[in-house]
XYZ file of C-alpha atoms in Angstrom:
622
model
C 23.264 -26.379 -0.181
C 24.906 -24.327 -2.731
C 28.526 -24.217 -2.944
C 28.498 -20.297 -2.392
C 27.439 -17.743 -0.204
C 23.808 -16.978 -0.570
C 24.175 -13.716 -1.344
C 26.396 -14.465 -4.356
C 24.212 -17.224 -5.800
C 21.258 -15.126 -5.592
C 20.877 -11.604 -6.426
C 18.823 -9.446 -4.259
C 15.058 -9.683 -6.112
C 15.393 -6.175 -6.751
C 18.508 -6.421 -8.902
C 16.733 -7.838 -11.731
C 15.166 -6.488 -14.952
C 11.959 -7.573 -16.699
C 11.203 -8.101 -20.645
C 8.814 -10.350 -21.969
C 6.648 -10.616 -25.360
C 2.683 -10.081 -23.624
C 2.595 -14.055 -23.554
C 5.526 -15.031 -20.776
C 8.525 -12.907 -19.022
C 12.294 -13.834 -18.702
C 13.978 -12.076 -15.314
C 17.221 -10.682 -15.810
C 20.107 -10.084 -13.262
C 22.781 -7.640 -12.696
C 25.155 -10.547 -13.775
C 23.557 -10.552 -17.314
C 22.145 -13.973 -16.301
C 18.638 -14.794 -17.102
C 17.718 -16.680 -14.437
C 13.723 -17.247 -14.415
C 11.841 -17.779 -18.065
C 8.385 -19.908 -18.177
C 7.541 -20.639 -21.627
C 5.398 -20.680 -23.423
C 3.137 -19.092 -20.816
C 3.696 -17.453 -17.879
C 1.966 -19.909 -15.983
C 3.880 -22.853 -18.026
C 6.966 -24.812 -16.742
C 10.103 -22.887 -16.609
C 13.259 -23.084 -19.292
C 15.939 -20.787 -16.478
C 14.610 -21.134 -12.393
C 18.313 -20.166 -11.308
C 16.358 -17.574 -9.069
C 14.757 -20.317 -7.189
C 17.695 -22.825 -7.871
C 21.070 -21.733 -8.196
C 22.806 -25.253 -9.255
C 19.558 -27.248 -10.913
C 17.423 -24.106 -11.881
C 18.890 -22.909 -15.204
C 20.293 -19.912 -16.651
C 20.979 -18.378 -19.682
C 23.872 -16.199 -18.762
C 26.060 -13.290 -21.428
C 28.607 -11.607 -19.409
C 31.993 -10.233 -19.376
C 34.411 -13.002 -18.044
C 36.865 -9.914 -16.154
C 35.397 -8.345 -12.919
C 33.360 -5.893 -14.288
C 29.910 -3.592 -12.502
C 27.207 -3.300 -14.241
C 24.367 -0.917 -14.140
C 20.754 -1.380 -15.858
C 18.249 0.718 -18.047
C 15.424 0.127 -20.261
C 15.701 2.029 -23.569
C 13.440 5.223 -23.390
C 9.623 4.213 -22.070
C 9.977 0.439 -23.564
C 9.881 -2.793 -22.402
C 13.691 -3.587 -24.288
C 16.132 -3.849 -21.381
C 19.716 -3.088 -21.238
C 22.622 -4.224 -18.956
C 25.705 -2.153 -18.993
C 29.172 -4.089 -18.112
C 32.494 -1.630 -17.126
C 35.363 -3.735 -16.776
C 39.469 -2.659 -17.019
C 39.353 -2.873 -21.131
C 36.371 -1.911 -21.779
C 32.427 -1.275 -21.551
C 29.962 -3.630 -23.468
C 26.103 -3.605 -23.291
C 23.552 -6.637 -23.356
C 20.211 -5.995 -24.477
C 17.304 -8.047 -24.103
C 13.943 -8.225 -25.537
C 11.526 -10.452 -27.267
C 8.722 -9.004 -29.361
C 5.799 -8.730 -28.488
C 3.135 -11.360 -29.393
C 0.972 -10.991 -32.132
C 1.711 -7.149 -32.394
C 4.706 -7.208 -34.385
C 5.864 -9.112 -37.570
C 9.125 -10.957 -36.196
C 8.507 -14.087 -34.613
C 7.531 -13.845 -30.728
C 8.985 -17.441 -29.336
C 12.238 -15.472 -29.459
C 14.406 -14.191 -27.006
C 17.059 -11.837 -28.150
C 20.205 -10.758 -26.607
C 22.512 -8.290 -28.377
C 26.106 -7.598 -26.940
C 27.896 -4.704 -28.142
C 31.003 -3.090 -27.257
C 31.000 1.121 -26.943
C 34.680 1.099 -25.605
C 37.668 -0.371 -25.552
C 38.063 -4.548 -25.710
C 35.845 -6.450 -23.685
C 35.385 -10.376 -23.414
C 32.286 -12.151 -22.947
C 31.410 -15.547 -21.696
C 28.413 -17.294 -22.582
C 26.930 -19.834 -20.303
C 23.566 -21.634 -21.333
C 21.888 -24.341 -18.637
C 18.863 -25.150 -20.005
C 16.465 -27.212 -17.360
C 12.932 -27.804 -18.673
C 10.132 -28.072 -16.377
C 11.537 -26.374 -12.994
C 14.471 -29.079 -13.499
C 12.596 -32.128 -13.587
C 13.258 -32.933 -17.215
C 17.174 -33.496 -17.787
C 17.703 -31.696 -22.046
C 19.335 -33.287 -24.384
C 21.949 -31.143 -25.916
C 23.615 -31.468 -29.732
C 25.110 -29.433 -32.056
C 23.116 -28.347 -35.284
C 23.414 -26.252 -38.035
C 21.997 -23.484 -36.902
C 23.729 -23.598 -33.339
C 23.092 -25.727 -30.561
C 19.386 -27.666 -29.948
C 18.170 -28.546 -26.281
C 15.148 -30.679 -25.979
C 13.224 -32.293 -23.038
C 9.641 -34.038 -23.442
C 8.133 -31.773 -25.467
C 10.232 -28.592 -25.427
C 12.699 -27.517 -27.272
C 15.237 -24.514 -27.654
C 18.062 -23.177 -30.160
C 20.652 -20.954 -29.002
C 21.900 -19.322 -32.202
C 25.300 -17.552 -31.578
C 27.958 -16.024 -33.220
C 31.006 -18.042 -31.840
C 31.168 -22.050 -31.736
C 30.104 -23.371 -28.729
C 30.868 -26.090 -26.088
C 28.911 -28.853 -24.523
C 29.665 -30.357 -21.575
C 28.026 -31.876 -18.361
C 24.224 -30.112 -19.535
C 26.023 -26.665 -20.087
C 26.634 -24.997 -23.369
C 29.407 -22.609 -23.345
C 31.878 -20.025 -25.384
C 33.555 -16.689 -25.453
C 33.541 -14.010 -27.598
C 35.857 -10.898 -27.741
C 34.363 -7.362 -28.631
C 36.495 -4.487 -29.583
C 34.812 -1.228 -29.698
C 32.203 -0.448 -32.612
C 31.482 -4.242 -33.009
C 28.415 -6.101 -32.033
C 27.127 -9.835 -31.684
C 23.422 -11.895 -31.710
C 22.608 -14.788 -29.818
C 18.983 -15.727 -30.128
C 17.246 -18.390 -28.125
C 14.743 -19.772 -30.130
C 12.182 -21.733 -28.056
C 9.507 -24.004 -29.289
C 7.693 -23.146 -32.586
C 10.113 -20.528 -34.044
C 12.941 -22.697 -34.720
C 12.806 -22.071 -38.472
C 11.468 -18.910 -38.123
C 13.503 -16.215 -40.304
C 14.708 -13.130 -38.385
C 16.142 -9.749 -38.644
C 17.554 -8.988 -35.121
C 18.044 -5.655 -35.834
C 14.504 -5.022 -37.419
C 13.257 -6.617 -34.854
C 14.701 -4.074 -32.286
C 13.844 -1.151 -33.985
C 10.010 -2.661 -34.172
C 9.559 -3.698 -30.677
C 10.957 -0.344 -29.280
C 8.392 1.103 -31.772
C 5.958 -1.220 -30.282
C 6.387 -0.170 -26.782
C 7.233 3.424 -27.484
C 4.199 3.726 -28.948
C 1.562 2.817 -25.977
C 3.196 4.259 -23.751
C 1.925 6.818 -21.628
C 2.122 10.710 -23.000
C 0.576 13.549 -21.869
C 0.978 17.478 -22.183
C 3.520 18.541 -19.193
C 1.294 21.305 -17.897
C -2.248 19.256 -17.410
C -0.959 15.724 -17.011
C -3.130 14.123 -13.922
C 0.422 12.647 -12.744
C 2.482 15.890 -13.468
C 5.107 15.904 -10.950
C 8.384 14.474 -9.987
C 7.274 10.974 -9.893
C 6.001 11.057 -14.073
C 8.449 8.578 -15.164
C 8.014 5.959 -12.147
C 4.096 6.126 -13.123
C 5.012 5.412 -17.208
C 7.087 2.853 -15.594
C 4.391 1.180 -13.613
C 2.268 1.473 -16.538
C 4.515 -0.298 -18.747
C 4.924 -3.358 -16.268
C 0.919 -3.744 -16.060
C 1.037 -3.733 -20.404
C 3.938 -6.359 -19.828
C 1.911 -8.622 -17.623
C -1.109 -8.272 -19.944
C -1.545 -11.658 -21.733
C -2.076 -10.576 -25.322
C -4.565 -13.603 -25.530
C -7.066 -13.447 -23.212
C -6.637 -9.624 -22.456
C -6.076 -11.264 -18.503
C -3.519 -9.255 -16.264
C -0.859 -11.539 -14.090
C -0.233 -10.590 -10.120
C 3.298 -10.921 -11.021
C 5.983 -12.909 -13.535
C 7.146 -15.313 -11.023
C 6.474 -17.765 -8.718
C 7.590 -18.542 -5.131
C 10.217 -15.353 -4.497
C 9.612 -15.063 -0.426
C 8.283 -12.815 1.888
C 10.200 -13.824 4.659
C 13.716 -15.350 3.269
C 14.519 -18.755 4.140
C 10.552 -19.405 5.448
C 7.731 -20.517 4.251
C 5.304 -18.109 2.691
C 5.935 -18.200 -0.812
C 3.375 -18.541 -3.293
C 2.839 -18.633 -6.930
C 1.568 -15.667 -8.548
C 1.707 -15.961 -12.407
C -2.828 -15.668 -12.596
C -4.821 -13.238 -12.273
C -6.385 -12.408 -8.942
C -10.536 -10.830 -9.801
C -10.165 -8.638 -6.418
C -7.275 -6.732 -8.555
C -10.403 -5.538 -11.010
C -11.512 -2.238 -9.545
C -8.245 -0.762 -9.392
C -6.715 -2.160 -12.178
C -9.458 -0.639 -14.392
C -9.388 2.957 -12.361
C -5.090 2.758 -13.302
C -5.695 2.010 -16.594
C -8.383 3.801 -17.975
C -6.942 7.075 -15.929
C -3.427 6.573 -17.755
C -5.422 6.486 -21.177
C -4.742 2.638 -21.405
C -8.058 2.022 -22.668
C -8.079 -1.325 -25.096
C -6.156 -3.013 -22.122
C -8.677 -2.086 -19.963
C -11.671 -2.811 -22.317
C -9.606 -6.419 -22.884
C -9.505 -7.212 -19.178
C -12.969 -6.173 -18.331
C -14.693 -8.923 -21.659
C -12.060 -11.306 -19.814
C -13.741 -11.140 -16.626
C -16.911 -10.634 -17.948
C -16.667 -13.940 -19.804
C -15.553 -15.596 -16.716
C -19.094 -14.570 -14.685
C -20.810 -15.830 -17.486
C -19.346 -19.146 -17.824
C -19.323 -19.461 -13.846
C -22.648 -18.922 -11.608
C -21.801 -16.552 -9.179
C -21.196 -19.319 -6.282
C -18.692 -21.014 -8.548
C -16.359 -17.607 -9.408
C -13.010 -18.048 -7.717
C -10.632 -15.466 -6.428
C -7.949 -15.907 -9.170
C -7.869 -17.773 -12.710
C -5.249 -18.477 -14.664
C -4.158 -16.115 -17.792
C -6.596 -18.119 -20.396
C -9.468 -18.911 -17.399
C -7.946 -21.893 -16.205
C -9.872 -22.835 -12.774
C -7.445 -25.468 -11.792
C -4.736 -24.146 -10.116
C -3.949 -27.267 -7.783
C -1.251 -25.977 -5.529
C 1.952 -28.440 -5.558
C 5.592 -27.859 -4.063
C 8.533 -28.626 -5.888
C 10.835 -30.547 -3.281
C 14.087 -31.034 -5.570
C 14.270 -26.964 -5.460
C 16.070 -24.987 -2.571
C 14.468 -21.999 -3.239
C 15.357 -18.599 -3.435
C 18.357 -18.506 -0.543
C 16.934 -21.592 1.298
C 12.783 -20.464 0.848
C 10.678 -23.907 1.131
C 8.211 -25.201 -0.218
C 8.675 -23.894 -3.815
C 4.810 -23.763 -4.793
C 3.633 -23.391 -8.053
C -0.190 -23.183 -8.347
C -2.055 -21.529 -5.981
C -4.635 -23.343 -2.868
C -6.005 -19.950 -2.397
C -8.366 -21.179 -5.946
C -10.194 -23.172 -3.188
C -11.003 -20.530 -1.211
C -14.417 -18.629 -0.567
C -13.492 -14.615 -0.912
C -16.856 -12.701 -0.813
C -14.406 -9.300 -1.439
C -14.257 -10.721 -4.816
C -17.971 -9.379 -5.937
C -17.594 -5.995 -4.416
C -13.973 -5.683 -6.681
C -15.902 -6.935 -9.841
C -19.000 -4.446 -9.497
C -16.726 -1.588 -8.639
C -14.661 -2.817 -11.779
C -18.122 -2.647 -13.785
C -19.058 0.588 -12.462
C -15.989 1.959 -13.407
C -16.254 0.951 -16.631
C -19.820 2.264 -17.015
C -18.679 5.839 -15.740
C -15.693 6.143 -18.534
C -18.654 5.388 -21.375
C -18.729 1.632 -21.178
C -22.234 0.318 -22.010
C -23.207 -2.682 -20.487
C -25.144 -5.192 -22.822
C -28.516 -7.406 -21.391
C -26.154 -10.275 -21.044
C -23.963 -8.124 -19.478
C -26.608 -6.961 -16.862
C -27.915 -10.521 -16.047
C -24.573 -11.192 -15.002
C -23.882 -8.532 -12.781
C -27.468 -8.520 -10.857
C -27.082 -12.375 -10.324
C -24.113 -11.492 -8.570
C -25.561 -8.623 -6.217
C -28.200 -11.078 -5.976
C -26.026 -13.831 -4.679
C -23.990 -11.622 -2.432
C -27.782 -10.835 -0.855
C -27.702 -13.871 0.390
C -24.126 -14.722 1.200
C -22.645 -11.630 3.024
C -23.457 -12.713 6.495
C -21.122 -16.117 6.357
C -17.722 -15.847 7.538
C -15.063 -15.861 4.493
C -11.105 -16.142 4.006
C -10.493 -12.216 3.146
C -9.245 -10.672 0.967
C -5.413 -11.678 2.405
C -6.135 -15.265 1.986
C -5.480 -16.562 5.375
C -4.754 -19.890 6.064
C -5.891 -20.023 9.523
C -9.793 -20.820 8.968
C -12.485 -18.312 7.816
C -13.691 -15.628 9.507
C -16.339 -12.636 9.390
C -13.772 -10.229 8.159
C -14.751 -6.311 8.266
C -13.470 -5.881 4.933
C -15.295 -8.257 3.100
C -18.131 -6.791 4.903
C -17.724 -3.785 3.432
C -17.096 -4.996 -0.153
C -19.937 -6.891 -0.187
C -21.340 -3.580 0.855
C -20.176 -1.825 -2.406
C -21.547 -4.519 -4.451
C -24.714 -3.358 -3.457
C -24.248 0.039 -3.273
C -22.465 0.129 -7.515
C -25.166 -2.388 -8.248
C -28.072 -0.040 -7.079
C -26.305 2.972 -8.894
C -25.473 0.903 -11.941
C -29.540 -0.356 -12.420
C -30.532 3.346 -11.818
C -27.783 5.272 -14.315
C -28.685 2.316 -16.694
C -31.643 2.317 -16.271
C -31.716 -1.461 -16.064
C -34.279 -4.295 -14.085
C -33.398 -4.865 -10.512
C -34.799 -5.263 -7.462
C -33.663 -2.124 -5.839
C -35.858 -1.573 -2.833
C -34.471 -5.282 -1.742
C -30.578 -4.270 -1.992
C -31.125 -0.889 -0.463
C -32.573 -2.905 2.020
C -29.855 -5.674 1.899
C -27.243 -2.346 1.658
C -28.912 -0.587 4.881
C -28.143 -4.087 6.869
C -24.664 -4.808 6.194
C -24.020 -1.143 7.027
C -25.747 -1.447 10.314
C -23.986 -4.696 11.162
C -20.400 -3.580 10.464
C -20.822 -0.393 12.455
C -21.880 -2.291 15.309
C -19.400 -5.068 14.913
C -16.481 -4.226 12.553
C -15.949 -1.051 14.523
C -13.620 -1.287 18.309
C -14.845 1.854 20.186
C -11.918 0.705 22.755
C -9.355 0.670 19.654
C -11.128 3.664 18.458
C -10.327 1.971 14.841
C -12.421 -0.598 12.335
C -10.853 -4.147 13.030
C -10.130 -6.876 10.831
C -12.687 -9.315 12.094
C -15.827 -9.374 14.194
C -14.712 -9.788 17.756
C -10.765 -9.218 17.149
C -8.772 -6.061 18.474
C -6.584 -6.579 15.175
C -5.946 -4.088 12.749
C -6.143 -4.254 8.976
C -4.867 -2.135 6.481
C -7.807 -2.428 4.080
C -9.936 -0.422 6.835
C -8.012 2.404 4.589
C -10.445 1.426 1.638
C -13.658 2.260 3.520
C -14.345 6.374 2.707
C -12.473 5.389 -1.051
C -15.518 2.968 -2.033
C -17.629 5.579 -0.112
C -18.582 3.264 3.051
C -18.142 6.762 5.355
C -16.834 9.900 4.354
C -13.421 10.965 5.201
C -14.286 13.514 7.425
C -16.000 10.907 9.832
C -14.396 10.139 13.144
C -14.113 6.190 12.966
C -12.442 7.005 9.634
C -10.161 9.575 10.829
C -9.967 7.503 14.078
C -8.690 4.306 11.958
C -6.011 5.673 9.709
C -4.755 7.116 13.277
C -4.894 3.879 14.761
C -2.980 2.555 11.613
C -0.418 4.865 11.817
C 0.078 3.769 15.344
C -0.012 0.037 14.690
C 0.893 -0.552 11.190
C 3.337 2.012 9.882
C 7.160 2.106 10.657
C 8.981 5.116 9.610
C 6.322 6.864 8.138
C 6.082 4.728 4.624
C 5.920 1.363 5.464
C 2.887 -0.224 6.419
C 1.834 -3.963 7.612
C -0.926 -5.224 6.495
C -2.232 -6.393 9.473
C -1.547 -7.332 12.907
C -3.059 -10.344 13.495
C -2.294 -14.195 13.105
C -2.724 -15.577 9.736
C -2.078 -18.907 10.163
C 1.438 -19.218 9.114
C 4.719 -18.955 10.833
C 7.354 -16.460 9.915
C 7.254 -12.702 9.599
C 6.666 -10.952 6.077
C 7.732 -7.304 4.894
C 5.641 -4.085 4.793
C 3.594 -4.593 1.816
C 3.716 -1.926 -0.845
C -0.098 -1.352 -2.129
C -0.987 -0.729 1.521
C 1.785 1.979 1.871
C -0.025 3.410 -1.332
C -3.694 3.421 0.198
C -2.325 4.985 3.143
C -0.945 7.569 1.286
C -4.448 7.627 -0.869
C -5.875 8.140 2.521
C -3.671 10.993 3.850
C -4.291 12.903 0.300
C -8.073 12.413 0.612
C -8.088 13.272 4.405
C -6.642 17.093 3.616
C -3.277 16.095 4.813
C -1.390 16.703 1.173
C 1.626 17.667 2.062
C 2.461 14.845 4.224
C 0.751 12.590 1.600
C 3.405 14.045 -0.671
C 6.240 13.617 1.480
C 5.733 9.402 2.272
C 4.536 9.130 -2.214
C 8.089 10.687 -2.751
C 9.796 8.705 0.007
C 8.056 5.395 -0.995
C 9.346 5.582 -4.822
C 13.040 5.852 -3.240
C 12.653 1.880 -2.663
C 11.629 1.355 -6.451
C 14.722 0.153 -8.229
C 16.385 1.608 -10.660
C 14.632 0.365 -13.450
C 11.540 1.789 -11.939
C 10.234 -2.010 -10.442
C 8.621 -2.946 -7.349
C 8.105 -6.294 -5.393
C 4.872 -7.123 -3.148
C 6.734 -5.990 -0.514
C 9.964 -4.110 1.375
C 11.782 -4.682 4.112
C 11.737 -1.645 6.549
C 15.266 -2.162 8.298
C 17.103 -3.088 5.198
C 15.113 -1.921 2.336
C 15.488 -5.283 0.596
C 12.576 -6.162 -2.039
C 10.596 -9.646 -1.209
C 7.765 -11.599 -2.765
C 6.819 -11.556 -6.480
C 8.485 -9.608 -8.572
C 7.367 -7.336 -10.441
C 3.833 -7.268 -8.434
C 1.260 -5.817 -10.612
C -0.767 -4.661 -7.448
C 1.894 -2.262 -5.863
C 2.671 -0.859 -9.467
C -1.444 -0.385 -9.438
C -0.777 1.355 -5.819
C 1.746 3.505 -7.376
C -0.657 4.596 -10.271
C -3.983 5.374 -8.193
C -1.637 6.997 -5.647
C -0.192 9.292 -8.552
C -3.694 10.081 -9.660
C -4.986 10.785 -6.190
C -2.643 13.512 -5.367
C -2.519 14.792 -8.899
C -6.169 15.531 -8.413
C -5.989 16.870 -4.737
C -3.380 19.272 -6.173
C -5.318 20.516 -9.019
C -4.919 18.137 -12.107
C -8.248 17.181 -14.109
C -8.785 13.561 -14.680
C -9.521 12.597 -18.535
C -12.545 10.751 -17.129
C -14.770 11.091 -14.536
C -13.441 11.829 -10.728
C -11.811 8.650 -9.731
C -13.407 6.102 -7.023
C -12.187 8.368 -3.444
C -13.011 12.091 -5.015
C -16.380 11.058 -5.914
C -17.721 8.079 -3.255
C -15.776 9.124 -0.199
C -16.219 12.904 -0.078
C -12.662 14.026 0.685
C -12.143 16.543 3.041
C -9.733 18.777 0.483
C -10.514 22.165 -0.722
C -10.114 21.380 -3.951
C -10.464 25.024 -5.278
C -7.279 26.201 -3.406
């Protein structure tokens, strides 16, 4: 137990800010503490777990000691993050950043936090707990020339600061007094850049360049997202560049590991890899926002991984260099985020058979091919050995797409995706003009049709169901007319986004993902991509307006740095899970480009997956 009310050991998840150097991320609270950091991976052992720990976590905290508020921006469209203190004497701003790997000169194994006074006289405190290895490794803490050194096994940090500094019982601490006009440096230098040379302020200056630079710009008139929700979608863009591992080109679910989805229970997972059924839409966001190397990076990534792995041995998620073990382990000596146990880092779901997985990958490829992409032999091999192999796999029962613990199944939407690997590989061979046996997978693509129309669809519930022989409803029945199962204008479809509605969806925005038992005990939040493929489906369906209405509603829950967790709370509004998830700021994106084009915008590509595959039931000329 903590010696402190929950609530004031541990911020609400959507209080925090995000930087990070395209290698790891540091989370940063409204308290100016940073209270997660992995290093120097995201997937690595943590330096500051305070989140999931407040007394044995770590935290690098720079604060004013008065009662002060605070109140958060990041500097223009960057990834440099600043925290803005108000107390009686004065006002003082923190800024943090580290820059970025391998795409700028300064050295990126450093985290920088500026403090600088605009008004007035303000006093800081400076409180560094350094616990190596989700606190299993106890530092050892001296005084150097440089500042003050922390080491454990095999890591090691250097706070530089300004001020001399205190050691006592693991903490390092000081103060510091800022009248207005004057400014102060603390750098944490963490394994590999302690004798790095630095100019803070160049350093600044480059990594705003760096960010400023790829982000998102359009013309105001013609942008695809032109409306009042612009700046959310740069936003969203610039998290999915920030979980981009400047390595392997791989893209992270999220920064963190084991945040809940239902506080003080059990489901909370680690989700620092990257997941392959994220492919298909991550490529459609980024090559529609004109992020094209990332996009190009991320497809070779997962291209490399089918090639290494025969299609029987590719797993749902890998970590950011194509790690394949992910053993799942809990961390007992951890409380978790206000009382959430297990702590879990890794991920069991590795283990798991996912047959959504190849329909994500080809519609990935295809997407690829349609924005100019062309696909070498090697290339091709790949991809029919994996239509192939879902040929002859898409009849057994699988864990879907939601990873439920509760025993595999013959769920409807890995039906269907196993559908779509046909159906993209078929229109891949034939644009391509590439070796395949097509009359077998139209054949293959006629029966897995047949079948889930006679068993994935309830005429009693009127809607598609989540699993053969279950009334339950699913919110990825949404996807069906996007990857172009049915059109929009068909009954069952129109039928099961009713049903949905009905089932799912509480006050109009937030939707469940399904309604049936997973396995697990505990109740989770409405999940956020599924709000955003209801919305797709509204938009597609003709209903615009009202499509409109929940898009605009929905980005009222995104904080106020423009971030978003896996999921919401409906009755309090409260962010839970991972944080930032890279697959609601994906929802967010498609969402954005969706209604953009159902209201008249041109795509800088092709028509995205929906427009094209699903036949929309919009009057697009209007």
């Amino acid at each position: 137990m903590v010696s402190m009310t929950d609530s004031e050991a541990y911020p609400p998840i959507e209080s925090y800010g995000v930087v990070g150097n395209l290698e790891t991320c540091a989370l940063v609270g409204p308290d100016g503490s940073i209270d997660w950091f992995p290093f120097p991976h995201l997937e690595s052992p943590t330096i500051f777990a305070a989140i999931l720990d407040h007394d044995r976590g770590g935290r690098f905290r720079v604060a004013p000691t008065d009662a002060f508020e605070s109140e958060r921006r990041y500097v223009g469209d960057t990834n440099v993050l600043e925290t803005t203190f108000r107390t009686e004497g004065g006002t003082a701003t923190v800024t943090d950043f580290m820059p970025p790997a391998g795409r700028v000169d300064d050295p990126k194994k450093v985290l920088y936090r500026k403090a600088a006074c605009a008004e007035g006289r303000v006093e800081l405190g400076v409180d560094l707990e350094p616990q190596f290895d989700y606190g299993r490794t106890e530092p050892t803490i001296e005084p150097v020339e440089d500042g003050i050194l922390a080491a454990g096994a095999e890591e090691r940090t250097l706070l530089e600061a300004p001020i001399d500094l205190a050691i006592e019982d693991g903490r390092v601490t000081g103060d510091l007094t800022l009248e207005a006009g004057e400014d102060a440096w603390f750098l944490l230098r963490c394994t590999g850049a302690e004798d790095a040379s630095t100019d803070p302020e160049a350093a600044l200056e480059e990594t705003i360049r760096f960010w400023t630079d790829r982000a998102h710009t359009c013309g105001a008139d013609d942008c695809t997202f032109a409306g009042p929700w612009h700046d959310e979608i740069v936003r969203s863009e610039l998290v999915l560049k920030l979980l981009t591992h400047a390595e392997s080109g791989a893209i992270a679910a999220a920064p963190t590991a084991s945040l809940p989805e239902d506080v003080g229970g059990v489901r909370n997972w680690d989700y620092r890899f990257n997941w392959l059924r994220d492919a298909g839409f991550t490529v459609q966001a980024l090559l529609n926002l004109g992020t094209t190397d990332e996009a190009n990076d991320y497809f070779d990534w997962f291209m490399d991984l089918c090639q290494a792995d025969e299609p029987a041995a590719i797993q749902p998620l890998y970590g950011l260099h194509g790690e394949s073990d992910l053993e799942e382990r809990e961390l007992d000596h951890l409380e978790g985020y206000r009382g959430s146990r297990p702590v879990r880092i890794g991920n069991g779901a590795v283990e798991q058979r996912q047959h959504d997985v190849y329909g994500e990958l080809l519609l990935a490829v295809d997407e690829m091919c349609r924005h100019g992409r062309t696909l070498a032999d090697d290339e091709w091999v790949r991809i029919r050995d994996i239509v192939e192999y879902v040929r002859g796999i898409w009849t057994e029962p699988d864990a879907g797409i939601w990873e439920v613990r509760g025993g595999d199944r013959h769920f409807v939407h890995s039906k269907v995706l196993c559908w779509a690997a046909l159906d993209r590989g078929i229109a891949i061979a034939t644009d391509g003009d590439f070796d395949a046996p097509l009359d077998a997978w139209r054949e293959t693509r006629a029966e897995i049709r047949t079948e889930v129309l006679e068993r994935g669809y309830d005429e009693d519930v009127g809607a598609f169901v989540q699993s053969y022989g279950a009334d339950a409803l699913d919110a990825t029945a949404l996807l069906f007319p996007i990857v172009g199962f049915l059109p929009f204008d068909d009954d069952r479809i129109q039928g099961t986004i009713e049903a949905i509605e009905a089932e799912l969806v509480e006050d109009d925005v937030f939707v469940s993902r399904y309604d049936g038992d997973d396995g697990l005990p505990g109740e989770e939040g409405a999940f956020v991509l599924c709000s955003c493929w209801l919305i797709d489906a509204l938009a597609l369906s003709g209903r615009i307006e009202e499509a409109t209405a929940r898009f605009e509603t929905l980005l009222e829950y995104v904080n106020p740095v423009g971030l978003v967790a896996e999921e919401i709370d409906p009755e309090s509004g409260a962010h839970l899970g991972n944080f930032p998830q890279a697959f609601s700021h994906i929802g967010i994106v498609n969402s954005a480009l969706y209604l953009g084009y159902v209201r008249g915008y041109e795509t800088p590509g092709p028509a995205p997956m929906g427009i094209r595959l699903g036949d929309p039931i919009v009057d697009l000329e209007e």
